[in-house]
mmCIF file of C-alpha atoms in Angstrom:
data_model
loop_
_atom_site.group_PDB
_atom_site.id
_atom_site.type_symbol
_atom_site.label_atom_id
_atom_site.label_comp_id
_atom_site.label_asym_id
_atom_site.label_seq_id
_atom_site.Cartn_x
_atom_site.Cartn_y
_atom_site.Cartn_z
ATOM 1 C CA UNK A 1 -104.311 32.421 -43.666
ATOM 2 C CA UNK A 2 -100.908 31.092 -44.316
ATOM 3 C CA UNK A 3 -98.976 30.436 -40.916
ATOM 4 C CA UNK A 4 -94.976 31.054 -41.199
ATOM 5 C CA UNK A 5 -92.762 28.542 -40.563
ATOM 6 C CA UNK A 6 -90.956 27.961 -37.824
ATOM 7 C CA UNK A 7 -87.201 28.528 -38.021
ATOM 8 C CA UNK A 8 -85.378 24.935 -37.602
ATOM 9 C CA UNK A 9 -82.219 24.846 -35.459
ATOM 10 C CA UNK A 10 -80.382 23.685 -38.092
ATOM 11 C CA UNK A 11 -79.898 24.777 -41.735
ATOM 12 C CA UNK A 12 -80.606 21.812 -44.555
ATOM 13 C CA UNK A 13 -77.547 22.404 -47.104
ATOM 14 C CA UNK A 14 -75.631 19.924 -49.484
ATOM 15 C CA UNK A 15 -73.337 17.203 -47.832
ATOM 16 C CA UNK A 16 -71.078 16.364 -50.226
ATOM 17 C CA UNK A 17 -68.555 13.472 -50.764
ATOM 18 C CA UNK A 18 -64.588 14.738 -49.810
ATOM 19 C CA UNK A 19 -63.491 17.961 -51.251
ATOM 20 C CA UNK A 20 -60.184 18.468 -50.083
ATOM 21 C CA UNK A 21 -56.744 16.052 -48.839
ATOM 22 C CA UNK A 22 -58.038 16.148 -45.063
ATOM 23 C CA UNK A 23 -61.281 14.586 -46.260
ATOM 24 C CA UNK A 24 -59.211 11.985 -47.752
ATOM 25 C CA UNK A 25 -57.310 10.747 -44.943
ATOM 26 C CA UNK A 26 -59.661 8.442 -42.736
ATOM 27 C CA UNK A 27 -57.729 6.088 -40.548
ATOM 28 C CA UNK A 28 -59.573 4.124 -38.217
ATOM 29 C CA UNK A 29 -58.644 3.386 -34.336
ATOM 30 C CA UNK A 30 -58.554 5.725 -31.129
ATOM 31 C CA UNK A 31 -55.190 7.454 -29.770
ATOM 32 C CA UNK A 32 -53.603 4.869 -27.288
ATOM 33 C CA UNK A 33 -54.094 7.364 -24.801
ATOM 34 C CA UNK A 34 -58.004 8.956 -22.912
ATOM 35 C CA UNK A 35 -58.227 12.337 -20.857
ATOM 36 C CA UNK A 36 -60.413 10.924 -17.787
ATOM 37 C CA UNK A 37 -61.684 13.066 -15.014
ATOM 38 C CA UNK A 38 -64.380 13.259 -12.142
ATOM 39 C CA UNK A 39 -67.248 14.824 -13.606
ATOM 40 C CA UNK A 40 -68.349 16.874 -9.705
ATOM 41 C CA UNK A 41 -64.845 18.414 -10.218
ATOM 42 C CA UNK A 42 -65.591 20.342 -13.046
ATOM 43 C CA UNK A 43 -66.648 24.042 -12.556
ATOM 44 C CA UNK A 44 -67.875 25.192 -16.309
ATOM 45 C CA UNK A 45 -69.276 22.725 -18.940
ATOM 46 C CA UNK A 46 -70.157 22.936 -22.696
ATOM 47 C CA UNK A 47 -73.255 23.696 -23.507
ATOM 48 C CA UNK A 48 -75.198 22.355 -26.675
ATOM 49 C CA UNK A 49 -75.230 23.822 -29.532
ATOM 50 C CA UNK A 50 -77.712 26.323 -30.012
ATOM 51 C CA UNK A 51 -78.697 28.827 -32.917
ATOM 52 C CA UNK A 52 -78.606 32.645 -32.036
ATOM 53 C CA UNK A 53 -81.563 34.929 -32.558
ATOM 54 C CA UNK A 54 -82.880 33.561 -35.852
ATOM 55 C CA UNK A 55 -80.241 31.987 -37.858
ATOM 56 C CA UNK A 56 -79.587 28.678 -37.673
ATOM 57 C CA UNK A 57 -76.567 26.662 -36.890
ATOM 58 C CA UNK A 58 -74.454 24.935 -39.816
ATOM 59 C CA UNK A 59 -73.849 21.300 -40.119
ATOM 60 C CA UNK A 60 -70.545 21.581 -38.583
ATOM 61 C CA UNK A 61 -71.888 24.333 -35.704
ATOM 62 C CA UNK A 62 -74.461 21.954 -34.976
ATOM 63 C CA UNK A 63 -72.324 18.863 -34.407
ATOM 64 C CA UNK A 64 -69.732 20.680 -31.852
ATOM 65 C CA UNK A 65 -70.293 21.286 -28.349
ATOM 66 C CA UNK A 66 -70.160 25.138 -27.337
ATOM 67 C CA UNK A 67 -67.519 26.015 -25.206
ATOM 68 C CA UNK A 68 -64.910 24.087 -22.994
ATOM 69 C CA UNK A 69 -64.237 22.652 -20.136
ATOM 70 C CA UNK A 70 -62.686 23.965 -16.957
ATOM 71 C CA UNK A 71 -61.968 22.316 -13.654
ATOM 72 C CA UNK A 72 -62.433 23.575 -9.804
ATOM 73 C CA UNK A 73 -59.222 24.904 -8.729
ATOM 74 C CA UNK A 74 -56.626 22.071 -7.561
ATOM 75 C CA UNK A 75 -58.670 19.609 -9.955
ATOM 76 C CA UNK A 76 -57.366 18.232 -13.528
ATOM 77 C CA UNK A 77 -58.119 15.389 -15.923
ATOM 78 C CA UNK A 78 -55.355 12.604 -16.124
ATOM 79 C CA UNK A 79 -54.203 10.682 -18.980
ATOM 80 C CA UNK A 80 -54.753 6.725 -19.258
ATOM 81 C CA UNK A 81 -52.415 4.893 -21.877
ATOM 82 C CA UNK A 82 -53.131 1.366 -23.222
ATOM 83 C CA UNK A 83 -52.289 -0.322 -26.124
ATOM 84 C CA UNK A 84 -52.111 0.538 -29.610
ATOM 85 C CA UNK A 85 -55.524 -0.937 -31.908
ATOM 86 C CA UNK A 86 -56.944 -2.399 -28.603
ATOM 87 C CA UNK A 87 -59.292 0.264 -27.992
ATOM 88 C CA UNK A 88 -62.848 1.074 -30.372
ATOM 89 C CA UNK A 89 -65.317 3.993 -29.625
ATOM 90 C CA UNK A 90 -68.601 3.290 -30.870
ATOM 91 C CA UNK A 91 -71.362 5.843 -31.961
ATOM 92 C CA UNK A 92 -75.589 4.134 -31.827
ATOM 93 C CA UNK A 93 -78.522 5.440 -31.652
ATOM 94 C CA UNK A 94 -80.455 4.734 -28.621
ATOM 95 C CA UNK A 95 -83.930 5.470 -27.406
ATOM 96 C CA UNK A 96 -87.653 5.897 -28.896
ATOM 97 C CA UNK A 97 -89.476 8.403 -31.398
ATOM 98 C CA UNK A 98 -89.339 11.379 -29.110
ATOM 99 C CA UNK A 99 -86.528 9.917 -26.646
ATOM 100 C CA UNK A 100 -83.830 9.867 -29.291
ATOM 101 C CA UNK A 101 -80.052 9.945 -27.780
ATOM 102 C CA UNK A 102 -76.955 9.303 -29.292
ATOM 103 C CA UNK A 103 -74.802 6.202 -27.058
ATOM 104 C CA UNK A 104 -71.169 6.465 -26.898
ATOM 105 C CA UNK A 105 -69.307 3.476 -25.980
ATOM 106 C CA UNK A 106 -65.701 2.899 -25.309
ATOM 107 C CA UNK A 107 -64.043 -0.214 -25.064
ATOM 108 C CA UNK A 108 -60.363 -0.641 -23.987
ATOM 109 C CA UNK A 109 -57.591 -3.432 -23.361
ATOM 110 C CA UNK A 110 -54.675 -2.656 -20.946
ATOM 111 C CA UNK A 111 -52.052 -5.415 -21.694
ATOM 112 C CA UNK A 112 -50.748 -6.697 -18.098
ATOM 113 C CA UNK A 113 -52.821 -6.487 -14.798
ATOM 114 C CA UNK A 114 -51.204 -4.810 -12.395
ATOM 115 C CA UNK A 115 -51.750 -3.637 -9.103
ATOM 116 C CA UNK A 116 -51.419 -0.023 -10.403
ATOM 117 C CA UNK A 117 -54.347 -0.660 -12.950
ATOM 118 C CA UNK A 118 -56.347 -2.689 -10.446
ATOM 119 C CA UNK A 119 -56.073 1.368 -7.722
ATOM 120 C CA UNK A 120 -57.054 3.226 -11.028
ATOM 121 C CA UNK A 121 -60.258 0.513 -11.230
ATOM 122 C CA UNK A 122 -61.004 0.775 -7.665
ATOM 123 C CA UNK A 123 -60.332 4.645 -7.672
ATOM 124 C CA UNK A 124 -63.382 4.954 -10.707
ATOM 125 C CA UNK A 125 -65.779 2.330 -9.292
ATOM 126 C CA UNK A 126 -69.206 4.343 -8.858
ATOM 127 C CA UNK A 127 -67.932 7.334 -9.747
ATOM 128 C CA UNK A 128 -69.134 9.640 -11.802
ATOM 129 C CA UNK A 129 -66.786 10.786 -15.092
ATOM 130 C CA UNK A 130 -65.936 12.701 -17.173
ATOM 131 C CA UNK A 131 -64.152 11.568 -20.663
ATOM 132 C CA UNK A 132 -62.221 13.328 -23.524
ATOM 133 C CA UNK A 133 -61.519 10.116 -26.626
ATOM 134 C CA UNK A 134 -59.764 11.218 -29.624
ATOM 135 C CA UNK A 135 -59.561 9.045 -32.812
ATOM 136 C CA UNK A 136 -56.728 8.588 -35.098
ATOM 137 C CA UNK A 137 -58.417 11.462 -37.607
ATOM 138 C CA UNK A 138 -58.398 13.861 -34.874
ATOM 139 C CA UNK A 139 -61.388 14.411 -33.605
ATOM 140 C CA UNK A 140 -62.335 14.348 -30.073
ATOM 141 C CA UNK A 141 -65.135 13.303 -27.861
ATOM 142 C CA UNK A 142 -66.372 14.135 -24.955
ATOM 143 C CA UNK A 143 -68.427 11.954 -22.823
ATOM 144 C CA UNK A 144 -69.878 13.080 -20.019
ATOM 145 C CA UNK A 145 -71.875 16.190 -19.373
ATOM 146 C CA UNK A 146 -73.228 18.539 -16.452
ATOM 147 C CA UNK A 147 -76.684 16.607 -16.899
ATOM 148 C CA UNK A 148 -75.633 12.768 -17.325
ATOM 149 C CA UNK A 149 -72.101 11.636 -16.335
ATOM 150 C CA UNK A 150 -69.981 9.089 -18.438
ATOM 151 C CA UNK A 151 -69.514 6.293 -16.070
ATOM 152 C CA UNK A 152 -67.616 2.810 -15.963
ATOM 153 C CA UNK A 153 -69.952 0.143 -16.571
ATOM 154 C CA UNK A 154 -69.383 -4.057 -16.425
ATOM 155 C CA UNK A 155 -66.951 -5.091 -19.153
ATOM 156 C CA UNK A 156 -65.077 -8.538 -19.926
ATOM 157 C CA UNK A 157 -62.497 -7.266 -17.202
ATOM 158 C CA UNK A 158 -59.387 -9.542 -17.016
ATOM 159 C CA UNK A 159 -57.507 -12.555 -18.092
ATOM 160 C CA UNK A 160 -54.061 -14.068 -17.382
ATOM 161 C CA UNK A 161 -54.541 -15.605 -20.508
ATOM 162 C CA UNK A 162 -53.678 -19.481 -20.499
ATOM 163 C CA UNK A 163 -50.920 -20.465 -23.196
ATOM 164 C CA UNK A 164 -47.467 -18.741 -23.028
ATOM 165 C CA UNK A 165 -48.622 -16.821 -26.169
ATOM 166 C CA UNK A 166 -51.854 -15.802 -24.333
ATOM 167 C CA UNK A 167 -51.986 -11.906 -23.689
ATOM 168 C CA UNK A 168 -52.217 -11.184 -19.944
ATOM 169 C CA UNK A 169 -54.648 -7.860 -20.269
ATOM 170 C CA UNK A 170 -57.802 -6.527 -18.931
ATOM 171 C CA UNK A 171 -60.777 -4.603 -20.493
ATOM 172 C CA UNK A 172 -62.803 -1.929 -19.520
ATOM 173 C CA UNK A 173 -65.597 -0.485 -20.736
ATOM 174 C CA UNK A 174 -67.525 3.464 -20.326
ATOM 175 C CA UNK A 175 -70.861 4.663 -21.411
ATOM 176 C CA UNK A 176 -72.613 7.948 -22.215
ATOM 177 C CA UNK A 177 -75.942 8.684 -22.958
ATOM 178 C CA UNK A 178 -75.612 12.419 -25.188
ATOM 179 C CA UNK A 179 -78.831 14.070 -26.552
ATOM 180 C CA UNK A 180 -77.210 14.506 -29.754
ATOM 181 C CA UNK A 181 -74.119 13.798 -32.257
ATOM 182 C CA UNK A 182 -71.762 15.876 -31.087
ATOM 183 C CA UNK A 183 -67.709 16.617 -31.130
ATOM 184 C CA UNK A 184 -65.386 18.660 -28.612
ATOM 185 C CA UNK A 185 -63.017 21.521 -30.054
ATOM 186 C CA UNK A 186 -61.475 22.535 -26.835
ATOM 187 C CA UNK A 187 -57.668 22.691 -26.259
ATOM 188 C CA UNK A 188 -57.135 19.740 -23.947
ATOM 189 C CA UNK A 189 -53.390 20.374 -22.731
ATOM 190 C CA UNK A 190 -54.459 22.565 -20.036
ATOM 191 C CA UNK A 191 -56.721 20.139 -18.620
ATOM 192 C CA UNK A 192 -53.630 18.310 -17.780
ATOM 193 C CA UNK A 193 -52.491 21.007 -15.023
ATOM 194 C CA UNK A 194 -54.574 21.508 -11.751
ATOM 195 C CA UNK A 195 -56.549 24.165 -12.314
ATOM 196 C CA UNK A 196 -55.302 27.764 -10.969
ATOM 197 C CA UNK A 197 -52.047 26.041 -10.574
ATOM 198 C CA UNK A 198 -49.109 28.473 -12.013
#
């Protein structure tokens, strides 16, 4: 007796090569500027993607986080600027057969140490985060989740540099360990304002 298949969570379909002028623009880099939280003030996470009843989720359902992310009242993200083309998010796989997870990786350079920077580094030491990245195409990425934080992790922190031509900077580095490929469509502006504020 035949047994039926089991529905997968998502749908096999074509992938095909660009199809319209947005497909066509790919410019590589991140946005000189992160969205960077603390992940035990958020009140309401996304939540993975997930099929209803028995239809399964598209390619591009499957690949975006479901729903948004709202702070505890008072709380906000803040924004972090650094210089342009001296900042790279990187996407790996990570894990074993049956421990899969997807490891997102950003590394930045703030030109000139200052004692402003070095509060913001002592403000984020240990703490757990919370991360939106966008990249010059648009798309944005959240690291961090209600399960497994983004955090700060040891990077090739700072130099003075040494000739006069030297760059005085210093580099940081975050990490996030996310069960899957995924992308955040949440409006992000908000964020920016305490929560219940106004």
């Amino acid at each position: 007796m035949a047994t039926k298949p089991t529905q997968p969570c998502v749908a096999l379909a074509d992938l095909m090569d660009s199809v319209n002028c947005v497909d066509l623009d790919n410019r590589a880099g991140v946005a000189t500027e992160l969205l960077i939280g603390l992940a035990d003030e958020v009140a309401t996470w996304p939540d993975l993607p997930a099929p209803e009843a028995e239809t399964p989720l598209t390619f591009a359902e499957a690949a975006v986080w479901d729903g948004a992310l709202a702070f505890n009242e008072g709380c906000c993200m803040y924004r972090v600027t650094f210089t342009d083309e001296q900042a790279e998010l990187k996407i790996t796989e990570a894990g074993e057969n049956g421990n899969e997870v997807v490891l997102y990786e950003l590394d930045l350079s703030r030109y000139r140490m200052s004692k402003e920077f070095f509060g913001f580094l002592n403000a984020i030491k240990g703490r757990r985060l919370v991360l939106i990245v966008t990249d010059k195409n648009g798309n944005k990425y959240l690291m961090g989740d209600k399960l497994a934080p983004a955090r700060k992790v040891a990077g090739d922190g700072g130099t003075s540099g040494r000739a006069a031509t030297d760059v005085n900077k210093h580099s940081i580095k975050f990490q996030y360990y996310c069960p899957r490929y995924l992308m955040y469509d949440g409006e992000t502006d908000s964020l920016l304002k305490p929560a219940g504020a106004g």
